[in-house]
Coordinates of C-alpha atoms in Angstrom, one line a residue:
X198 CA 8.7 11.5 -0.3
X199 CA 9.9 9.5 2.9
X200 CA 9.3 11.3 6.2
X201 CA 12.6 12.0 8.2
X202 CA 12.7 9.5 10.8
X203 CA 13.7 12.4 13.4
X204 CA 10.4 13.7 12.9
X205 CA 9.1 11.4 15.0
X206 CA 11.7 9.3 16.3
X207 CA 9.6 7.1 18.5
X208 CA 7.8 5.7 15.8
X209 CA 8.7 2.9 13.4
X210 CA 7.9 2.7 9.8
X211 CA 5.9 -1.2 8.8
X212 CA 6.3 -0.4 5.4
X213 CA 9.6 0.0 3.1
X214 CA 10.5 3.0 2.0
X215 CA 7.7 4.9 -0.6
X216 CA 9.9 4.1 -3.8
X217 CA 10.2 0.2 -2.8
X218 CA 7.1 -0.6 -2.5
X219 CA 4.9 -2.4 -5.3
X220 CA 2.9 0.1 -7.1
X221 CA 0.7 0.7 -10.2
X222 CA -0.7 4.0 -10.8
X223 CA -4.4 3.8 -10.6
X224 CA -4.6 0.5 -8.9
X225 CA -5.1 1.9 -5.5
X226 CA -6.9 -1.1 -3.7
X227 CA -4.3 -3.6 -4.7
X228 CA -1.5 -1.0 -3.9
X229 CA -2.9 -1.1 -0.2
X230 CA -3.3 -5.3 -0.7
X231 CA 0.5 -5.4 -1.2
X232 CA 1.1 -3.1 1.6
X233 CA -1.1 -5.2 3.9
X234 CA 0.3 -8.6 2.7
X235 CA 4.1 -6.7 3.2
X236 CA 3.2 -6.4 7.2
X237 CA 1.6 -10.2 6.7
X238 CA 4.9 -11.6 5.6
X239 CA 7.4 -9.8 7.3
X240 CA 5.3 -10.6 10.9
X241 CA 6.9 -7.9 12.7
X242 CA 3.7 -5.5 13.5
X243 CA 0.4 -7.2 13.9
X244 CA -2.4 -6.9 11.1
X245 CA -4.9 -6.3 14.1
X246 CA -3.5 -2.7 14.5
X247 CA -3.3 -2.2 10.4
X248 CA -6.4 -0.8 8.1
X249 CA -7.1 -0.4 4.6
X250 CA -9.6 2.9 4.2
X251 CA -11.9 2.9 1.4
X252 CA -12.7 6.8 0.4
X253 CA -15.7 7.6 -1.7
X254 CA -19.1 8.8 -1.3
X255 CA -22.5 8.0 -2.8
X256 CA -21.7 10.0 -6.0
X257 CA -18.3 8.8 -5.9
X258 CA -17.0 12.3 -6.6
X259 CA -14.4 13.0 -3.3
X260 CA -11.4 15.6 -3.7
X261 CA -8.2 14.9 -2.0
X262 CA -5.4 17.7 -2.1
X263 CA -2.0 16.5 -2.1
X264 CA -1.9 13.8 -4.1
X265 CA 0.6 13.3 -7.1
X266 CA -1.7 13.7 -9.9
X267 CA -3.0 17.3 -9.2
X268 CA -1.7 20.8 -9.8
X269 CA -0.9 23.1 -7.8
X270 CA -3.2 23.6 -4.7
X271 CA -5.8 22.4 -7.2
X272 CA -7.1 19.0 -5.3
X273 CA -8.2 16.2 -7.5
X274 CA -11.7 14.3 -7.9
X275 CA -11.1 10.8 -7.5
X276 CA -14.4 8.4 -7.2
X277 CA -12.6 6.4 -4.9
X278 CA -9.3 6.1 -3.5
X279 CA -7.5 3.6 -1.3
X280 CA -4.8 4.5 1.7
X281 CA -3.0 2.1 4.5
X282 CA -3.7 3.3 7.9
X283 CA -2.0 2.1 10.7
X284 CA -2.9 2.6 14.3
X285 CA 0.1 1.2 17.0
X286 CA -1.5 1.2 20.4
X287 CA -0.5 4.2 22.9
X288 CA 1.2 5.9 19.9
X289 CA -0.7 8.3 17.2
X290 CA -1.8 6.9 13.9
X291 CA 0.3 7.4 10.6
X292 CA -0.9 6.9 6.7
X293 CA 0.4 5.6 4.0
X294 CA -0.3 6.8 0.8
X295 CA 1.3 6.0 -2.5
X296 CA -0.3 8.6 -4.4
X297 CA -0.2 11.3 -2.4
X298 CA 3.0 14.1 -2.4
X299 CA 3.3 14.5 1.5
X300 CA 5.8 12.2 3.8
X301 CA 5.0 8.3 3.3
X302 CA 3.6 7.7 6.2
X303 CA 2.3 11.2 7.7
X304 CA 1.1 11.6 10.9
X305 CA -2.5 11.6 11.0
X306 CA -3.2 14.7 11.8
X307 CA -0.7 15.9 8.9
X308 CA -2.4 14.2 6.2
X309 CA -6.2 14.8 7.8
X310 CA -5.2 18.9 7.5
X311 CA -3.3 18.7 4.1
X312 CA -5.1 15.9 2.3
X313 CA -8.4 16.0 3.5
X314 CA -8.9 19.7 5.0
X315 CA -12.7 19.6 6.0
X316 CA -15.9 18.3 5.2
X317 CA -17.1 21.7 6.0
X318 CA -15.5 23.7 3.0
X319 CA -17.3 21.4 0.5
X320 CA -20.8 21.0 -1.1
X321 CA -22.9 18.1 0.5
X322 CA -22.2 16.2 -3.0
X323 CA -18.5 16.0 -2.4
X324 CA -18.2 15.2 1.3
X325 CA -16.0 12.3 2.1
X326 CA -17.0 8.8 4.0
X327 CA -14.8 6.2 4.5
X328 CA -14.6 2.0 4.9
X329 CA -12.7 1.2 7.3
X330 CA -11.1 -2.5 6.7
X331 CA -8.6 -4.2 9.1
X332 CA -5.7 -6.0 7.1
X333 CA -6.4 -9.6 7.9
X334 CA -10.3 -9.3 6.7
X335 CA -8.9 -7.3 3.8
X336 CA -6.4 -9.8 2.3
X337 CA -8.9 -12.7 3.4
X338 CA -12.0 -11.3 1.3
X339 CA -11.2 -8.8 -1.3
X340 CA -10.7 -9.9 -5.0
X341 CA -10.7 -7.9 -8.2
X342 CA -10.8 -9.3 -12.1
X343 CA -9.6 -5.6 -12.3
X344 CA -13.2 -5.4 -15.1
X345 CA -13.4 -1.9 -14.1
X346 CA -10.2 -0.9 -15.8
X347 CA -11.4 -1.8 -19.6
X348 CA -13.2 0.4 -22.0
X349 CA -16.6 -1.1 -23.8
X350 CA -14.1 -2.2 -26.2
X351 CA -12.0 -4.5 -23.5
X352 CA -9.1 -2.2 -23.9
X353 CA -7.5 -1.1 -20.8
X354 CA -7.9 2.3 -19.6
X355 CA -4.6 2.3 -17.7
X356 CA -2.3 -0.6 -17.9
X357 CA -2.7 -3.5 -15.1
X358 CA 0.2 -4.4 -12.8
X359 CA 2.4 -6.6 -13.4
X360 CA 1.0 -9.7 -11.1
X361 CA -1.8 -11.9 -11.7
X362 CA -5.5 -11.1 -10.4
X363 CA -6.3 -10.7 -6.3
X364 CA -9.0 -13.6 -5.8
X365 CA -10.6 -15.4 -3.2
X366 CA -12.2 -19.0 -3.0
X367 CA -16.0 -17.0 -3.3
X368 CA -15.2 -13.9 -5.4
X369 CA -13.3 -12.9 -8.6
X370 CA -14.7 -8.9 -8.0
X371 CA -16.3 -7.7 -5.1
X372 CA -14.3 -4.0 -5.4
X373 CA -17.7 -2.6 -5.7
X374 CA -18.6 -3.9 -2.0
X375 CA -15.9 -2.0 -1.0
X376 CA -16.0 1.5 -2.7
X377 CA -19.8 1.5 -1.3
X378 CA -21.0 3.7 1.4
X379 CA -23.6 1.7 2.8
X380 CA -22.7 -0.2 5.8
X381 CA -25.4 -2.8 5.1
X382 CA -23.0 -3.7 2.3
X383 CA -19.5 -5.1 2.4
X384 CA -16.7 -5.8 5.5
X385 CA -15.5 -3.1 7.9
X386 CA -17.1 -0.3 9.4
X387 CA -18.4 3.2 7.5
X388 CA -17.7 6.3 9.1
X389 CA -18.1 10.6 8.1
X390 CA -14.8 11.8 8.1
X391 CA -15.4 13.3 11.3
X392 CA -16.3 9.9 13.0
X393 CA -13.1 8.7 11.2
X394 CA -10.5 11.5 13.2
X395 CA -12.6 11.2 16.4
X396 CA -12.0 7.5 16.3
X397 CA -8.6 7.3 14.8
X398 CA -7.2 10.7 15.3
X399 CA -6.7 10.7 19.5
X400 CA -3.6 9.2 20.9

């Protein structure tokens, strides 16, 4: 579902409609990398306003509501999830999630209220943390050989994207460094949910 433009006429979406975005189920880290790449290739918006947001925690058990994989009002428990954040100067932020039933994009406050709800409702093991990586850094550093999606016999758990793996000159696989919520590891900054809301939820 794409959001009606009348809902926020001052905001211009920097990505195509959801149905036209490159998407592979269960490969959210690559889906968001492709969204960042689209912004880079279009050259209309600054990558400095865009972020890849990894959501996880030390237990790798994070509930999110309003997910396409969910049933009714129940959350989906992911080990991690990745969304795209746009923070236009002087305006509210917007979240693009290819796996949500919410509008694409959603105003920041809407996504927080509907998809995250509140950590106060959750047991400590389920409370979410977020690693925020600027899009230009993500494009330059992220690498995945998709080995995490193979079972012990080497078979795919889920079909992979139909394009080559993303890699860098330094790495073929560093996904765990992005999923980790240890601030001493990887790239970007790690926030609690409250810290994330306080930083990006204000106009």
